[in-house]
Short mmCIF file of C-alpha atoms in Angstrom, two decimals:
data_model
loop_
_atom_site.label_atom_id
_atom_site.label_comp_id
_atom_site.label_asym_id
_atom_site.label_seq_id
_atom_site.Cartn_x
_atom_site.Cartn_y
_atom_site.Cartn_z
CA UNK A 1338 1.04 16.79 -2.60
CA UNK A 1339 3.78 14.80 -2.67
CA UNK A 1340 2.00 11.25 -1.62
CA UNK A 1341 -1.42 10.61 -0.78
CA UNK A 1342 -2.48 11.84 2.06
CA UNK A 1343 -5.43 10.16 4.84
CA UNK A 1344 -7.15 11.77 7.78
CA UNK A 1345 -7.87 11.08 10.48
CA UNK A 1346 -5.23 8.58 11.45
CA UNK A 1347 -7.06 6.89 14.21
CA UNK A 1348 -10.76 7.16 15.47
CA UNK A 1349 -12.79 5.45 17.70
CA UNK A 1350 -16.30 5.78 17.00
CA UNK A 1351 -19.59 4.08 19.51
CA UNK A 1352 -21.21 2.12 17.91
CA UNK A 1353 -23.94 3.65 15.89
CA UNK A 1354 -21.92 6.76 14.92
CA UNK A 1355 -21.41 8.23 12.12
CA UNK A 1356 -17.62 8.40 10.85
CA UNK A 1357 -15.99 9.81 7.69
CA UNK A 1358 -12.28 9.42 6.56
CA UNK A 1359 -10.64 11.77 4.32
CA UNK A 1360 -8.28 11.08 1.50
CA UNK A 1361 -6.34 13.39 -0.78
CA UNK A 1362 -4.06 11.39 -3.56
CA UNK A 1363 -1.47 12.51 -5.20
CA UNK A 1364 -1.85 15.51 -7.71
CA UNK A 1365 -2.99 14.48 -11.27
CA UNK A 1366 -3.49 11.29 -10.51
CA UNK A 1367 -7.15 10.46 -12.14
CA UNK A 1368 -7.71 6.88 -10.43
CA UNK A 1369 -8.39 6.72 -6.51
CA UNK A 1370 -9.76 3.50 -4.66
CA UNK A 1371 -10.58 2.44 -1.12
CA UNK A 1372 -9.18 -0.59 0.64
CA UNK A 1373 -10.38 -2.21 3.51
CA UNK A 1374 -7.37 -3.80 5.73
CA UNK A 1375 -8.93 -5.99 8.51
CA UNK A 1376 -6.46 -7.09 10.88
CA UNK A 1377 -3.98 -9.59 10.07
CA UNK A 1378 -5.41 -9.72 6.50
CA UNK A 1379 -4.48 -8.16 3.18
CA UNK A 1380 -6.23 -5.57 1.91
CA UNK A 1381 -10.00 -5.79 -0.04
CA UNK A 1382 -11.30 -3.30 -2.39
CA UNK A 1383 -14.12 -1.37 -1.39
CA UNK A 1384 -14.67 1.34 -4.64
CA UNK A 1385 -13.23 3.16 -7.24
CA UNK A 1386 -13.21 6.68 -8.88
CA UNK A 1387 -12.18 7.59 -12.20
CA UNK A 1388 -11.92 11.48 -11.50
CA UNK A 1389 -14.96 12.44 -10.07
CA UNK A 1390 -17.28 9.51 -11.06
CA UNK A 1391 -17.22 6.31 -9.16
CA UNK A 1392 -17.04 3.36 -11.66
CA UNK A 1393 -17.02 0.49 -9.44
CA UNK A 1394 -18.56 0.46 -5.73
CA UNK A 1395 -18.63 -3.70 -5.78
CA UNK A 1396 -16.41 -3.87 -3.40
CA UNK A 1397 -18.40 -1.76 -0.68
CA UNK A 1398 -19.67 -3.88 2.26
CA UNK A 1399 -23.30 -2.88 3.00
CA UNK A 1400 -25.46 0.67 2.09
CA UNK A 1401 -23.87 1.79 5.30
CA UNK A 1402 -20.73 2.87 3.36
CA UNK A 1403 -20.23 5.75 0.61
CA UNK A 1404 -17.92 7.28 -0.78
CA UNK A 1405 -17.27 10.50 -2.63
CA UNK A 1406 -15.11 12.49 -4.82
CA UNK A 1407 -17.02 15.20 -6.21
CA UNK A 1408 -14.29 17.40 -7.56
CA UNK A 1409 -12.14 14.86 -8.74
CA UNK A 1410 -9.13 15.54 -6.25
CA UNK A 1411 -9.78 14.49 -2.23
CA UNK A 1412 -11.92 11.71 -2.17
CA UNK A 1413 -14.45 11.03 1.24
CA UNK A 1414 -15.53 7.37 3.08
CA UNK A 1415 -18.48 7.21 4.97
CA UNK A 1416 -19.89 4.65 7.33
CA UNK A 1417 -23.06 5.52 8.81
CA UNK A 1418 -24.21 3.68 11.92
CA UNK A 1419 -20.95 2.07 12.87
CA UNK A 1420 -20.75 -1.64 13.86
CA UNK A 1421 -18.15 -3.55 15.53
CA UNK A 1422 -17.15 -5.09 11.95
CA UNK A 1423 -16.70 -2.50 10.70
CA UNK A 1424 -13.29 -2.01 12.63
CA UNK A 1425 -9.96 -2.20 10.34
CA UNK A 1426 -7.86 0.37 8.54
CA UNK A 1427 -9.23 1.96 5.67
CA UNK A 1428 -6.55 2.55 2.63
CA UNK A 1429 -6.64 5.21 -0.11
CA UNK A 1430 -4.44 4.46 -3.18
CA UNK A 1431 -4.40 6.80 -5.97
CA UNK A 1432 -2.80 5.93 -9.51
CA UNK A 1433 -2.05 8.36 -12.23
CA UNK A 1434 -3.09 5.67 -15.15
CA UNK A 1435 -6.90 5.08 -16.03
CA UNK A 1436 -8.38 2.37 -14.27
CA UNK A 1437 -4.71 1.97 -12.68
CA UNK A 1438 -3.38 0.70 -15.90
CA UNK A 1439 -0.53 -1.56 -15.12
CA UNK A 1440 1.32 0.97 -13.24
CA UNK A 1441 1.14 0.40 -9.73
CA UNK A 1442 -1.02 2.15 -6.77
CA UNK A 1443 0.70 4.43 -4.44
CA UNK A 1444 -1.13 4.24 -0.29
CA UNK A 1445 -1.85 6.99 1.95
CA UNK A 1446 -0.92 5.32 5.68
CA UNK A 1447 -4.30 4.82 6.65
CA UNK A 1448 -7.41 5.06 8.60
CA UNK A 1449 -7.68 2.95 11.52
CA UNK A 1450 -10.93 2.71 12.73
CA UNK A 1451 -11.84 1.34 16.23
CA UNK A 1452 -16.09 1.13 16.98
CA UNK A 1453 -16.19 0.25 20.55
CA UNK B 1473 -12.05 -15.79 -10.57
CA UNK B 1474 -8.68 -13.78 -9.53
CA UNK B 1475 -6.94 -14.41 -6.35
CA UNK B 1476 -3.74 -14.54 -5.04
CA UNK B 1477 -2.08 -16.97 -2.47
CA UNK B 1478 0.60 -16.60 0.06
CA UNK B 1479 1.10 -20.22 1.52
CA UNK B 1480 3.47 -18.62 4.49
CA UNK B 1481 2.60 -16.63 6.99
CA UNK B 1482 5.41 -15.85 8.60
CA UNK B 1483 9.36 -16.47 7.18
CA UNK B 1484 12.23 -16.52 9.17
CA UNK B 1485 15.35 -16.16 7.72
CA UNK B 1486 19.22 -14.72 9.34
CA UNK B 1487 20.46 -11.43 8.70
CA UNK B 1488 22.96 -12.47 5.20
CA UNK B 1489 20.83 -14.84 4.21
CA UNK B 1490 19.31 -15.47 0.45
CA UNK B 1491 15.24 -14.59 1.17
CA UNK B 1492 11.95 -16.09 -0.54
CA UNK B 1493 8.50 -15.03 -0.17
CA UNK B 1494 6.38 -16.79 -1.88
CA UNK B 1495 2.98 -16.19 -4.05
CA UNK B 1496 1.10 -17.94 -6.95
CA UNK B 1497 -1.78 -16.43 -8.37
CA UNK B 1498 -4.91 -16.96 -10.62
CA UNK B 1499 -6.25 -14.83 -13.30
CA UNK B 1500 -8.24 -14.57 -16.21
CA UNK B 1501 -5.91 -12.80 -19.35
CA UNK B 1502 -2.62 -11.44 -18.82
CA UNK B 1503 -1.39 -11.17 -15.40
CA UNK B 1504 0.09 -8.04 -13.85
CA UNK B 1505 2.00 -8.95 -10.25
CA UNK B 1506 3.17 -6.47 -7.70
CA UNK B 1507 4.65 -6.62 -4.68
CA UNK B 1508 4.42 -4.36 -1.80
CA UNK B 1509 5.67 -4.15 1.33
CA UNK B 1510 4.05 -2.68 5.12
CA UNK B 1511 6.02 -1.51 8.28
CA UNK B 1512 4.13 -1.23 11.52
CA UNK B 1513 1.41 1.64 10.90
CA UNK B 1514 2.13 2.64 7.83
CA UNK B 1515 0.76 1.91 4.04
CA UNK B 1516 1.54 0.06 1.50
CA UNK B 1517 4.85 0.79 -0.54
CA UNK B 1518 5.39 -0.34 -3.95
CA UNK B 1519 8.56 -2.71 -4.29
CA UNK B 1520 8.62 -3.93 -7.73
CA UNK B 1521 5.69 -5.25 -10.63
CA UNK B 1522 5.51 -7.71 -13.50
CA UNK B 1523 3.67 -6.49 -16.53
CA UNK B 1524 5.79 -8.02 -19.61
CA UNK B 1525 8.87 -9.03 -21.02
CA UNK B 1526 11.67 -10.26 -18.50
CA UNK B 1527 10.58 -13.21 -16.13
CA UNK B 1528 12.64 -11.61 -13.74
CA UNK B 1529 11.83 -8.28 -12.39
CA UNK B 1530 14.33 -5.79 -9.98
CA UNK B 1531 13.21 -3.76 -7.68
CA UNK B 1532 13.12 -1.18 -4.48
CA UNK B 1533 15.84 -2.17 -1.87
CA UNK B 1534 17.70 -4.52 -3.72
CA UNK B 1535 14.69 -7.18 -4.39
CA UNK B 1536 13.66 -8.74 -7.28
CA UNK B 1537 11.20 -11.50 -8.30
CA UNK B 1538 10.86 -14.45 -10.63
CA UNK B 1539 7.87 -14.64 -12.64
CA UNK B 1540 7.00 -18.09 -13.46
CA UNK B 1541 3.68 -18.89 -16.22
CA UNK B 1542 3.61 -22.53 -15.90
CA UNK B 1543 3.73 -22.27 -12.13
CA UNK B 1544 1.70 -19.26 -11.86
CA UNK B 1545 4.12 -18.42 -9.48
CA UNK B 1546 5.79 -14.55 -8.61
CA UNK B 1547 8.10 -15.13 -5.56
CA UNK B 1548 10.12 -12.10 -3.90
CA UNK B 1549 13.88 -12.76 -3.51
CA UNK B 1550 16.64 -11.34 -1.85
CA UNK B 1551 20.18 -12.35 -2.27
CA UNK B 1552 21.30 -10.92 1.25
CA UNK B 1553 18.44 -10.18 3.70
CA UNK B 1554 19.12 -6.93 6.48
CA UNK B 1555 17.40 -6.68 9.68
CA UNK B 1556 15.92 -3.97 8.05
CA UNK B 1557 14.10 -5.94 5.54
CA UNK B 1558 11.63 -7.02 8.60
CA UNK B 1559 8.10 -6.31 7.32
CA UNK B 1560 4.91 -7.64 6.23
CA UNK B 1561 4.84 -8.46 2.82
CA UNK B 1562 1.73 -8.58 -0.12
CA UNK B 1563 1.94 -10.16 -3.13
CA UNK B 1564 -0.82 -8.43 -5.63
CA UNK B 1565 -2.27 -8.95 -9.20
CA UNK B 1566 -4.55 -6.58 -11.19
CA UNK B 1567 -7.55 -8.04 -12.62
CA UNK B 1568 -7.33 -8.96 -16.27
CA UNK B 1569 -11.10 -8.46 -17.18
CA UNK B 1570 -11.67 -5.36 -14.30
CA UNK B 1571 -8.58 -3.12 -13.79
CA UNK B 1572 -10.03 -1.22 -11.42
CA UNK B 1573 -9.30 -3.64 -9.29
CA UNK B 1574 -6.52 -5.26 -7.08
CA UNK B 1575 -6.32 -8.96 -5.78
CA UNK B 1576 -3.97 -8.63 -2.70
CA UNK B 1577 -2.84 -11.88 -0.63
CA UNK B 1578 -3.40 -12.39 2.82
CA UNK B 1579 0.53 -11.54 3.72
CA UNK B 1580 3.25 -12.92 4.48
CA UNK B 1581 5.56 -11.63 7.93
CA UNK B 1582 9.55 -11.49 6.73
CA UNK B 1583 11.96 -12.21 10.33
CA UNK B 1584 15.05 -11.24 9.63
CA UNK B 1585 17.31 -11.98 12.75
CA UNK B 1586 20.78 -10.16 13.31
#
């Protein structure tokens, strides 16, 4: 597509639900991460893929949260068993170089998450 | 260990006005600085990067920025700020030893009154 694209845009989730975000990057591009954008903050890396295999999951808060890419293209976050931290918007960035090179990432708009 | 610092959280400047937005960073190896910019619900959009060669970068929407080794410094300038140029702001450097990842500042909130 012609930028990266998230879904859904907003949820709410009770706490102890299960939520998953979609994101599908931009065609070709071989990098994808995850962000984490609490409010008022800038944003923290939660894990990155290198086409379908996930090099670097450092970033990911607790064994609550995983993410997936099996097919190399759209690219899934899960949080099981929602807590109130875990509210704040959730950013996919895809990049076309390996390991994002020094070319620059390019954001979907983002998953705002809201656990009541 | 890599981070990046944006000592202002908000800057207010008039509408015609020359416009800084300051960042320093630290980094292990070569640094690669990027700025981005975020409107109200939306992501992050790529103004302009430092990788080599020319301290002084130009970029999206008529800014540019200064990079600076000795004062590990990569400020965003604008000779002539718009109303339009009202946005929060990230200053960003890629990780020398890990390129996977992406230091991002805190932010910094750009007022540009008409």
């Amino acid at each position: 597509g012609a930028g990266v694209s998230q879904s859904p845009r907003y949820k709410v989730a009770k706490r102890g639900q299960d939520v998953a975000l979609r994101c599908d990057p931009i065609s070709g591009h071989v990098s994808l991460f995850w962000y984490q954008q609490a409010l008022g903050q800038g944003p923290e890396f939660l894990t990155y893929f290198q086409n379908e295999a996930q090099l670097d999951k450092s970033g990911l808060p607790s064994d609550r949260f995983f993410a997936e890419r099996p097919e190399g293209s759209v690219s899934t976050l899960k949080i099981q068993r929602t807590q109130q931290e875990d509210s704040a918007v959730y950013l996919c960035a895809s990049s076309l170089v390996l390991g994002g090179g020094p070319g620059e990432l390019f954001f979907g708009e983002g998953s705002r998450l809201t656990v009541l | 260990a890599q981070s990046v610092a944006q000592p202002e959280d908000q800057v207010n400047v008039a509408e015609g006005n020359p416009l800084t937005v300051k960042c320093t960073y630290s980094v292990s190896g070569n640094p690669y600085l990027f700025w981005y910019v975020q409107y109200p619900n939306r992501g992050l959009q790529f103004l302009l990067k430092y990788i080599t060669g020319d301290n002084l970068v130009k970029g999206s929407y008529g800014f540019e920025a200064e990079f600076n080794k000795s004062q590990t410094s990569f400020h965003l300038k604008k000779p002539s700020a718009l109303v339009s140029d009202s946005a929060l702001y990230f200053c960003a450097v890629r990780d020398g030893d890990n390129f996977n990842k992406f230091y991002f500042g805190s932010g910094t909130k750009l007022n540009v009154k008409p």
